[in-house]
Amino acid sequence: MSRRSGVSVPTIKYYLREGLLPPGEPLARNQARYGTAHLARLRLIRALREVGGLSVAAAGAIVETLDRWEQGDLTAHEVMGRAHRAVIPPAGGHSAADPEWARARADADAFVRDLGWRVSEDAPARERLAEVIFSLRRLGHPELLDCLPAYAAAALAVAEVDVAIASSRPDAATMMSSVVVGTVLGEALLSAIRLLAHEHVSATRSDARTAPTGR
Amino acid sequence: MSRRSGVSVPTIKYYLREGLLPPGEPLARNQARYGTAHLARLRLIRALREVGGLSVAAAGAIVETLDRWEQGDLTAHEVMGRAHRAVIPPAGGHSAADPEWARARADADAFVRDLGWRVSEDAPARERLAEVIFSLRRLGHPELLDCLPAYAAAALAVAEVDVAIASSRPDAATMMSSVVVGTVLGEALLSAIRLLAHEHVSATRSDARTAPTGR
């Protein structure tokens, strides 16, 4: 299983101990058989960790969420909330008494409201947005907040496509797997493409500045 | 400095040992004076680590890059390349002999070429893109690759705005700081807004499905 998944044996044993992987079918005192479901699970954990950049705890929360969804324990809305919480790192512990933090929180809420987006009050992404707004101001780069409208338009277009793709899946189980994998790995995908676009736009702009004729 | 930056004293000592923070002006055997430049640097490191999610090594690479840029050691293009490498986690060590990996690499290159984007052959984001393509197929979710055109359009719009904002800075030093902070924290910003958009689109869609009249 290590060879086929690319995950080392000590790491596999660690995932078994931590409950991320269910135990195999026991064969002898020190041996167990692992099937294709184990291999698929291990590949998912590896992708969430290495490509999605999740911690072991966050990857564990994702696989537990998918298990509970398959057992009928969670609604689709709950699955999405758990996937979001796994993707968003814990907040930095700001004091509600800090006026700069209160202002960032209010600005994040106003941003969502002005867009007319329907987002629950306790969505972790609201706090995350406030944290970025707070940090950009504190770092002396409030001008970077001018990108917010463009980011909102881009994110809405991306989300429409993500949800349409997931909704086109033939059954509820593969749809939810698609939503969760798409949430985590879609971040990595968008990040990579954004960096490619940055290089392209910079290269094109610096050409335009240095071109001898104004074509 | 700990109180004003929100970074604990042991962590500040660690950053001093690792060279992320320059030493203060010595006052006595066990005391040193730290100025506003130290505080600004510490806030930057904190934001890169906590909001940008960078490792200590990656945050260190960013601050070293900004220092070398200020000393005139690096071109703007080199600064951008280093910022990209700091944001992109190290690749998962795929074998060039693996046909699935070769296919993902070729698809990533074809994607950039078909867009007509000018991106250097060794850009780390190319390999990162290939890694996500590879993982989505291996996880049995090739349908998620249907999002690539929409992601490219969104990323291009975002990159145009990012570069325009950075270019509007009054001088080269603040421009480059804006580029680097925007590269790292812009990821967190886009990620948060994408999750907000996901919730909004899902809420709107599930209403449309359950509405008794087909409005």
Short mmCIF file of C-alpha atoms in Angstrom, two decimals:
data_model
loop_
_atom_site.label_atom_id
_atom_site.label_comp_id
_atom_site.label_asym_id
_atom_site.label_seq_id
_atom_site.Cartn_x
_atom_site.Cartn_y
_atom_site.Cartn_z
CA MET A 1 0.00 0.00 0.00
CA SER A 2 2.96 2.29 0.68
CA ARG A 3 4.36 1.68 -2.80
CA ARG A 4 1.02 2.17 -4.54
CA SER A 5 0.09 5.33 -2.63
CA GLY A 6 3.54 6.94 -2.38
CA VAL A 7 3.05 7.30 1.40
CA SER A 8 5.81 5.92 3.66
CA VAL A 9 5.10 2.98 6.00
CA PRO A 10 5.69 5.03 9.21
CA THR A 11 3.26 7.67 7.95
CA ILE A 12 0.66 5.00 7.15
CA LYS A 13 1.08 3.58 10.68
CA TYR A 14 0.68 7.09 12.08
CA TYR A 15 -2.56 7.61 10.12
CA LEU A 16 -3.85 4.25 11.41
CA ARG A 17 -3.05 5.23 15.03
CA GLU A 18 -4.69 8.64 14.59
CA GLY A 19 -7.80 7.08 13.09
CA LEU A 20 -7.48 8.73 9.67
CA LEU A 21 -7.31 5.26 8.11
CA PRO A 22 -9.59 2.45 9.32
CA PRO A 23 -7.80 -0.77 10.38
CA GLY A 24 -7.29 -3.46 7.73
CA GLU A 25 -8.69 -6.97 7.84
CA PRO A 26 -6.45 -8.90 10.31
CA LEU A 27 -4.48 -11.78 8.77
CA ALA A 28 -1.88 -12.66 11.41
CA ARG A 29 -0.53 -11.08 14.57
CA ASN A 30 1.44 -8.44 12.70
CA GLN A 31 -0.30 -8.42 9.35
CA ALA A 32 -3.49 -7.02 7.90
CA ARG A 33 -5.00 -6.88 4.45
CA TYR A 34 -5.82 -3.47 2.97
CA GLY A 35 -8.22 -3.15 0.05
CA THR A 36 -8.88 -0.62 -2.67
CA ALA A 37 -10.97 1.51 -0.29
CA HIS A 38 -7.91 1.89 1.93
CA LEU A 39 -5.77 2.87 -1.03
CA ALA A 40 -8.33 5.47 -2.18
CA ARG A 41 -8.52 6.90 1.34
CA LEU A 42 -4.75 7.07 1.62
CA ARG A 43 -4.48 8.88 -1.71
CA LEU A 44 -7.11 11.35 -0.56
CA ILE A 45 -5.24 12.04 2.70
CA ARG A 46 -1.98 12.46 0.80
CA ALA A 47 -3.55 14.94 -1.63
CA LEU A 48 -5.21 16.91 1.18
CA ARG A 49 -1.89 17.12 3.03
CA GLU A 50 0.62 17.63 0.22
CA VAL A 51 -1.40 19.44 -2.43
CA GLY A 52 -4.05 21.07 -0.27
CA GLY A 53 -1.55 21.96 2.45
CA LEU A 54 -3.85 20.77 5.26
CA SER A 55 -2.59 19.74 8.70
CA VAL A 56 -3.07 16.12 9.82
CA ALA A 57 -5.93 17.31 12.06
CA ALA A 58 -7.64 19.15 9.19
CA ALA A 59 -7.21 16.19 6.79
CA GLY A 60 -8.65 13.95 9.52
CA ALA A 61 -11.64 16.27 9.90
CA ILE A 62 -12.26 16.03 6.14
CA VAL A 63 -12.22 12.22 5.99
CA GLU A 64 -14.38 11.98 9.12
CA THR A 65 -16.84 14.41 7.52
CA LEU A 66 -17.07 12.32 4.34
CA ASP A 67 -17.61 9.15 6.42
CA ARG A 68 -20.36 10.76 8.45
CA TRP A 69 -22.02 12.08 5.28
CA GLU A 70 -22.04 8.54 3.83
CA GLN A 71 -23.61 7.27 7.04
CA GLY A 72 -26.31 9.92 6.75
CA ASP A 73 -25.16 11.78 9.89
CA LEU A 74 -24.66 15.17 8.25
CA THR A 75 -26.55 17.41 5.86
CA ALA A 76 -24.89 18.75 2.70
CA HIS A 77 -24.77 22.17 4.36
CA GLU A 78 -22.94 20.75 7.38
CA VAL A 79 -20.43 18.97 5.15
CA MET A 80 -19.63 22.23 3.40
CA GLY A 81 -19.23 24.08 6.69
CA ARG A 82 -16.79 21.45 7.94
CA ALA A 83 -14.82 21.53 4.69
CA HIS A 84 -14.54 25.32 5.00
CA ARG A 85 -13.37 25.11 8.59
CA ALA A 86 -10.73 22.55 7.58
CA VAL A 87 -9.41 24.85 4.84
CA ILE A 88 -9.36 28.00 6.97
CA PRO A 89 -6.57 28.11 9.55
CA PRO A 90 -7.59 29.03 13.13
CA ALA A 91 -7.93 32.79 13.67
CA GLY A 92 -5.14 34.74 15.27
CA GLY A 93 -6.88 35.51 18.56
CA HIS A 94 -7.75 39.18 18.15
CA SER A 95 -9.31 41.08 21.00
CA ALA A 96 -12.83 42.33 20.34
CA ALA A 97 -11.75 45.46 22.27
CA ASP A 98 -9.13 46.29 19.62
CA PRO A 99 -10.77 49.05 17.53
CA GLU A 100 -8.73 48.11 14.43
CA TRP A 101 -9.96 44.54 14.66
CA ALA A 102 -13.57 45.67 15.23
CA ARG A 103 -13.27 47.89 12.16
CA ALA A 104 -11.92 45.01 10.02
CA ARG A 105 -14.76 42.74 11.17
CA ALA A 106 -17.34 45.44 10.35
CA ASP A 107 -15.75 45.99 6.93
CA ALA A 108 -15.81 42.26 6.15
CA ASP A 109 -19.51 42.11 7.08
CA ALA A 110 -20.29 45.24 5.04
CA PHE A 111 -18.45 43.76 2.06
CA VAL A 112 -20.59 40.59 2.12
CA ARG A 113 -23.78 42.60 2.69
CA ASP A 114 -23.10 45.06 -0.13
CA LEU A 115 -22.52 42.16 -2.52
CA GLY A 116 -25.92 40.80 -1.50
CA TRP A 117 -24.37 37.43 -0.75
CA ARG A 118 -26.21 34.99 1.49
CA VAL A 119 -23.61 33.86 3.98
CA SER A 120 -24.32 32.76 7.56
CA GLU A 121 -23.25 35.15 10.31
CA ASP A 122 -20.82 32.66 11.85
CA ALA A 123 -19.16 31.54 8.58
CA PRO A 124 -15.44 31.11 9.35
CA ALA A 125 -14.59 32.79 6.02
CA ARG A 126 -15.99 36.08 7.36
CA GLU A 127 -13.47 36.10 10.18
CA ARG A 128 -10.74 35.05 7.78
CA LEU A 129 -11.60 37.95 5.45
CA ALA A 130 -11.50 40.34 8.43
CA GLU A 131 -8.09 38.96 9.38
CA VAL A 132 -6.65 39.69 5.94
CA ILE A 133 -8.17 43.20 5.91
CA PHE A 134 -6.74 43.83 9.40
CA SER A 135 -3.28 42.60 8.37
CA LEU A 136 -3.10 44.56 5.13
CA ARG A 137 -3.84 47.80 7.02
CA ARG A 138 -1.44 46.98 9.83
CA LEU A 139 1.32 46.25 7.30
CA GLY A 140 0.82 49.66 5.73
CA HIS A 141 -0.74 48.30 2.54
CA PRO A 142 -4.37 49.48 2.66
CA GLU A 143 -4.13 50.10 -1.11
CA LEU A 144 -4.27 46.32 -1.61
CA LEU A 145 -7.89 46.42 -0.39
CA ASP A 146 -8.76 48.14 -3.68
CA CYS A 147 -8.67 44.65 -5.20
CA LEU A 148 -11.74 43.52 -3.25
CA PRO A 149 -14.39 44.16 -5.96
CA ALA A 150 -12.30 42.36 -8.61
CA TYR A 151 -11.66 39.45 -6.24
CA ALA A 152 -15.39 39.20 -5.48
CA ALA A 153 -16.30 39.08 -9.17
CA ALA A 154 -13.63 36.46 -9.85
CA ALA A 155 -14.63 34.35 -6.84
CA LEU A 156 -18.30 34.44 -7.79
CA ALA A 157 -17.53 33.24 -11.33
CA VAL A 158 -15.33 30.47 -9.95
CA ALA A 159 -17.90 29.40 -7.36
CA GLU A 160 -20.68 29.22 -9.97
CA VAL A 161 -18.57 26.83 -12.04
CA ASP A 162 -17.47 24.77 -9.01
CA VAL A 163 -21.04 24.27 -7.83
CA ALA A 164 -22.27 23.49 -11.36
CA ILE A 165 -19.58 20.82 -11.78
CA ALA A 166 -20.33 19.21 -8.41
CA SER A 167 -24.08 19.29 -9.12
CA SER A 168 -23.60 17.42 -12.39
CA ARG A 169 -22.29 14.32 -10.56
CA PRO A 170 -24.53 11.27 -11.00
CA ASP A 171 -25.16 10.50 -7.31
CA ALA A 172 -25.05 12.18 -3.90
CA ALA A 173 -21.90 10.40 -2.67
CA THR A 174 -19.68 11.33 -5.62
CA MET A 175 -21.20 14.82 -5.63
CA MET A 176 -20.19 15.43 -2.04
CA SER A 177 -16.73 14.00 -2.61
CA SER A 178 -16.43 16.36 -5.58
CA VAL A 179 -17.50 19.33 -3.42
CA VAL A 180 -14.99 18.54 -0.69
CA VAL A 181 -12.06 17.71 -3.00
CA GLY A 182 -12.94 20.75 -5.11
CA THR A 183 -12.99 23.01 -2.05
CA VAL A 184 -9.53 21.95 -0.89
CA LEU A 185 -7.68 21.27 -4.15
CA GLY A 186 -9.48 24.10 -5.95
CA GLU A 187 -7.62 26.50 -3.65
CA ALA A 188 -4.29 25.08 -4.80
CA LEU A 189 -5.44 25.18 -8.42
CA LEU A 190 -6.59 28.79 -8.30
CA SER A 191 -3.42 29.78 -6.45
CA ALA A 192 -1.17 28.20 -9.10
CA ILE A 193 -3.11 29.78 -11.97
CA ARG A 194 -3.08 33.18 -10.23
CA LEU A 195 0.71 33.05 -9.99
CA LEU A 196 0.98 32.08 -13.67
CA ALA A 197 -1.29 35.01 -14.53
CA HIS A 198 0.84 37.37 -12.41
CA GLU A 199 3.95 36.40 -14.33
CA HIS A 200 2.16 36.81 -17.66
CA VAL A 201 0.69 40.23 -16.79
CA SER A 202 4.03 41.48 -15.43
CA ALA A 203 5.92 40.30 -18.50
CA THR A 204 3.39 41.93 -20.82
CA ARG A 205 3.40 45.20 -18.87
CA SER A 206 7.16 45.53 -18.68
CA ASP A 207 7.31 44.98 -22.45
CA ALA A 208 4.77 47.72 -23.00
CA ARG A 209 6.88 50.08 -20.88
CA THR A 210 10.16 49.37 -22.65
CA ALA A 211 8.95 48.94 -26.24
CA PRO A 212 10.67 51.50 -28.51
CA THR A 213 7.58 51.91 -30.68
CA GLY A 214 4.21 52.28 -29.06
CA ARG A 215 2.51 49.22 -30.51
CA MET B 1 7.95 44.75 21.12
CA SER B 2 6.14 41.52 22.00
CA ARG B 3 3.12 43.46 23.28
CA ARG B 4 2.97 45.79 20.31
CA SER B 5 3.39 43.06 17.68
CA GLY B 6 1.34 40.31 19.33
CA VAL B 7 4.30 37.92 18.92
CA SER B 8 5.51 36.06 22.04
CA VAL B 9 9.00 36.72 23.47
CA PRO B 10 10.27 33.17 22.80
CA THR B 11 9.12 33.45 19.18
CA ILE B 12 10.86 36.83 18.81
CA LYS B 13 14.07 35.26 20.20
CA TYR B 14 13.68 32.41 17.75
CA TYR B 15 13.32 34.84 14.82
CA LEU B 16 16.44 36.70 16.02
CA ARG B 17 18.43 33.43 16.19
CA GLU B 18 17.21 32.37 12.76
CA GLY B 19 18.12 35.74 11.26
CA LEU B 20 14.56 36.73 10.29
CA LEU B 21 14.91 39.78 12.54
CA PRO B 22 18.13 41.81 12.63
CA PRO B 23 19.68 42.29 16.09
CA GLY B 24 18.68 45.40 18.07
CA GLU B 25 20.99 48.16 19.22
CA PRO B 26 22.82 46.73 22.30
CA LEU B 27 22.11 48.57 25.58
CA ALA B 28 23.41 46.24 28.28
CA ARG B 29 24.52 42.62 28.50
CA ASN B 30 21.01 41.26 28.23
CA GLN B 31 19.17 44.18 26.71
CA ALA B 32 18.78 45.71 23.29
CA ARG B 33 16.72 48.53 21.84
CA TYR B 34 14.36 47.74 18.98
CA GLY B 35 12.97 50.48 16.77
CA THR B 36 9.98 50.95 14.51
CA ALA B 37 11.73 49.11 11.66
CA HIS B 38 11.96 46.03 13.90
CA LEU B 39 8.29 46.30 14.78
CA ALA B 40 7.30 46.61 11.12
CA ARG B 41 9.45 43.61 10.24
CA LEU B 42 7.94 41.56 13.04
CA ARG B 43 4.41 42.42 11.94
CA LEU B 44 5.29 41.37 8.40
CA ILE B 45 6.69 38.03 9.57
CA ARG B 46 3.62 37.45 11.73
CA ALA B 47 1.26 38.18 8.83
CA LEU B 48 3.22 35.96 6.43
CA ARG B 49 3.13 33.11 8.96
CA GLU B 50 -0.36 33.41 10.44
CA VAL B 51 -2.38 34.89 7.61
CA GLY B 52 -0.32 33.76 4.62
CA GLY B 53 0.28 30.32 6.14
CA LEU B 54 4.00 30.36 5.25
CA SER B 55 6.59 28.23 7.04
CA VAL B 56 9.35 29.98 9.02
CA ALA B 57 11.75 29.17 6.18
CA ALA B 58 9.42 30.64 3.54
CA ALA B 59 8.76 33.77 5.62
CA GLY B 60 12.53 34.12 6.06
CA ALA B 61 13.02 33.84 2.31
CA ILE B 62 10.51 36.65 1.79
CA VAL B 63 12.14 39.08 4.23
CA GLU B 64 15.60 38.27 2.86
CA THR B 65 14.29 38.93 -0.66
CA LEU B 66 12.90 42.34 0.33
CA ASP B 67 16.21 43.24 2.03
CA ARG B 68 18.23 42.23 -1.02
CA TRP B 69 15.88 44.19 -3.29
CA GLU B 70 16.40 47.31 -1.15
CA GLN B 71 20.16 46.80 -1.38
CA GLY B 72 19.84 46.60 -5.18
CA ASP B 73 20.92 42.94 -5.32
CA LEU B 74 17.87 41.63 -7.15
CA THR B 75 15.80 42.64 -10.15
CA ALA B 76 12.02 43.03 -9.86
CA HIS B 77 11.64 39.82 -11.86
CA GLU B 78 13.86 37.93 -9.39
CA VAL B 79 11.88 39.27 -6.43
CA MET B 80 8.66 37.99 -7.98
CA GLY B 81 10.19 34.57 -8.68
CA ARG B 82 11.31 34.29 -5.05
CA ALA B 83 7.92 35.36 -3.74
CA HIS B 84 6.28 32.69 -5.91
CA ARG B 85 8.65 30.01 -4.68
CA ALA B 86 7.92 31.00 -1.08
CA VAL B 87 4.16 30.69 -1.65
CA ILE B 88 4.32 27.37 -3.50
CA PRO B 89 5.06 24.38 -1.27
CA PRO B 90 7.83 22.02 -2.45
CA ALA B 91 6.65 19.51 -5.07
CA GLY B 92 5.75 15.98 -4.07
CA GLY B 93 8.69 14.23 -5.72
CA HIS B 94 7.05 12.62 -8.74
CA SER B 95 9.04 10.36 -11.01
CA ALA B 96 9.48 11.64 -14.56
CA ALA B 97 9.04 7.98 -15.60
CA ASP B 98 5.47 7.92 -14.24
CA PRO B 99 3.30 8.30 -17.36
CA GLU B 100 0.45 9.89 -15.35
CA TRP B 101 2.82 12.53 -14.03
CA ALA B 102 4.29 13.16 -17.51
CA ARG B 103 0.75 13.58 -18.82
CA ALA B 104 -0.14 16.08 -16.07
CA ARG B 105 3.04 18.08 -16.78
CA ALA B 106 2.25 18.14 -20.51
CA ASP B 107 -1.34 19.21 -19.80
CA ALA B 108 -0.17 22.05 -17.54
CA ASP B 109 2.20 23.27 -20.25
CA ALA B 110 -0.49 22.99 -22.94
CA PHE B 111 -2.90 24.94 -20.72
CA VAL B 112 -0.45 27.85 -20.38
CA ARG B 113 0.44 27.74 -24.10
CA ASP B 114 -3.20 27.66 -25.26
CA LEU B 115 -3.93 30.71 -23.10
CA GLY B 116 -1.06 32.50 -24.83
CA TRP B 117 0.42 33.38 -21.44
CA ARG B 118 4.08 34.35 -21.22
CA VAL B 119 5.41 32.26 -18.37
CA SER B 120 9.00 31.01 -18.04
CA GLU B 121 9.55 27.30 -18.60
CA ASP B 122 10.85 26.74 -15.07
CA ALA B 123 8.14 28.71 -13.24
CA PRO B 124 7.33 26.78 -10.05
CA ALA B 125 3.62 27.44 -10.61
CA ARG B 126 3.72 25.19 -13.72
CA GLU B 127 4.80 22.22 -11.64
CA ARG B 128 2.26 23.14 -8.98
CA LEU B 129 -0.52 23.21 -11.59
CA ALA B 130 0.64 19.81 -12.88
CA GLU B 131 0.54 18.47 -9.32
CA VAL B 132 -3.08 19.51 -8.84
CA ILE B 133 -4.08 18.07 -12.24
CA PHE B 134 -2.30 14.81 -11.35
CA SER B 135 -4.01 14.61 -7.95
CA LEU B 136 -7.50 15.35 -9.22
CA ARG B 137 -7.23 12.51 -11.74
CA ARG B 138 -5.72 10.11 -9.22
CA LEU B 139 -8.51 10.88 -6.75
CA GLY B 140 -11.11 10.00 -9.38
CA HIS B 141 -12.25 13.59 -9.88
CA PRO B 142 -11.16 14.48 -13.44
CA GLU B 143 -14.46 16.37 -13.82
CA LEU B 144 -13.03 19.08 -11.57
CA LEU B 145 -10.58 19.93 -14.37
CA ASP B 146 -13.56 21.34 -16.29
CA CYS B 147 -13.14 24.43 -14.09
CA LEU B 148 -9.77 25.32 -15.66
CA PRO B 149 -11.03 27.87 -18.24
CA ALA B 150 -13.13 29.70 -15.63
CA TYR B 151 -10.21 29.70 -13.19
CA ALA B 152 -7.91 31.10 -15.86
CA ALA B 153 -10.31 33.94 -16.68
CA ALA B 154 -10.77 34.75 -12.98
CA ALA B 155 -7.02 34.61 -12.28
CA LEU B 156 -6.24 36.87 -15.21
CA ALA B 157 -8.75 39.50 -14.05
CA VAL B 158 -7.34 39.32 -10.52
CA ALA B 159 -3.72 39.54 -11.71
CA GLU B 160 -4.46 42.59 -13.87
CA VAL B 161 -5.86 44.40 -10.83
CA ASP B 162 -3.03 43.24 -8.54
CA VAL B 163 -0.35 44.47 -10.92
CA ALA B 164 -2.18 47.76 -11.55
CA ILE B 165 -2.43 48.43 -7.79
CA ALA B 166 1.24 47.65 -7.19
CA SER B 167 2.27 49.79 -10.18
CA SER B 168 0.41 52.79 -8.78
CA ARG B 169 2.69 52.94 -5.71
CA PRO B 170 4.72 56.16 -5.54
CA ASP B 171 8.20 54.59 -5.37
CA ALA B 172 10.02 51.36 -6.17
CA ALA B 173 10.45 50.21 -2.55
CA THR B 174 6.78 50.46 -1.57
CA MET B 175 5.80 49.02 -4.95
CA MET B 176 7.86 45.90 -4.38
CA SER B 177 6.60 45.53 -0.82
CA SER B 178 3.07 45.80 -2.23
CA VAL B 179 3.83 43.10 -4.84
CA VAL B 180 5.23 40.69 -2.26
CA VAL B 181 2.57 41.29 0.42
CA GLY B 182 -0.10 41.15 -2.27
CA THR B 183 1.24 37.86 -3.60
CA VAL B 184 1.14 36.16 -0.19
CA LEU B 185 -1.86 37.78 1.51
CA GLY B 186 -3.79 38.01 -1.76
CA GLU B 187 -3.94 34.20 -1.73
CA ALA B 188 -5.60 34.26 1.68
CA LEU B 189 -7.95 37.02 0.55
CA LEU B 190 -9.03 35.22 -2.62
CA SER B 191 -9.44 31.98 -0.69
CA ALA B 192 -11.71 33.59 1.92
CA ILE B 193 -13.83 35.32 -0.74
CA ARG B 194 -14.09 32.11 -2.78
CA LEU B 195 -15.47 30.27 0.26
CA LEU B 196 -17.98 33.07 0.90
CA ALA B 197 -19.03 32.85 -2.76
CA HIS B 198 -19.40 29.06 -2.49
CA GLU B 199 -21.77 29.43 0.42
CA HIS B 200 -23.77 32.11 -1.38
CA VAL B 201 -24.06 30.13 -4.64
CA SER B 202 -25.02 26.94 -2.78
CA ALA B 203 -27.67 28.74 -0.72
CA THR B 204 -29.12 30.36 -3.84
CA ARG B 205 -29.14 27.09 -5.79
CA SER B 206 -30.76 25.02 -3.08
CA ASP B 207 -33.50 27.66 -2.81
CA ALA B 208 -34.06 27.45 -6.55
CA ARG B 209 -34.40 23.66 -6.28
CA THR B 210 -36.88 23.68 -3.39
CA ALA B 211 -38.93 26.76 -4.27
CA PRO B 212 -42.61 25.78 -4.74
CA THR B 213 -43.01 28.23 -7.63
CA GLY B 214 -40.38 28.26 -10.31
CA ARG B 215 -39.17 31.83 -9.90
#
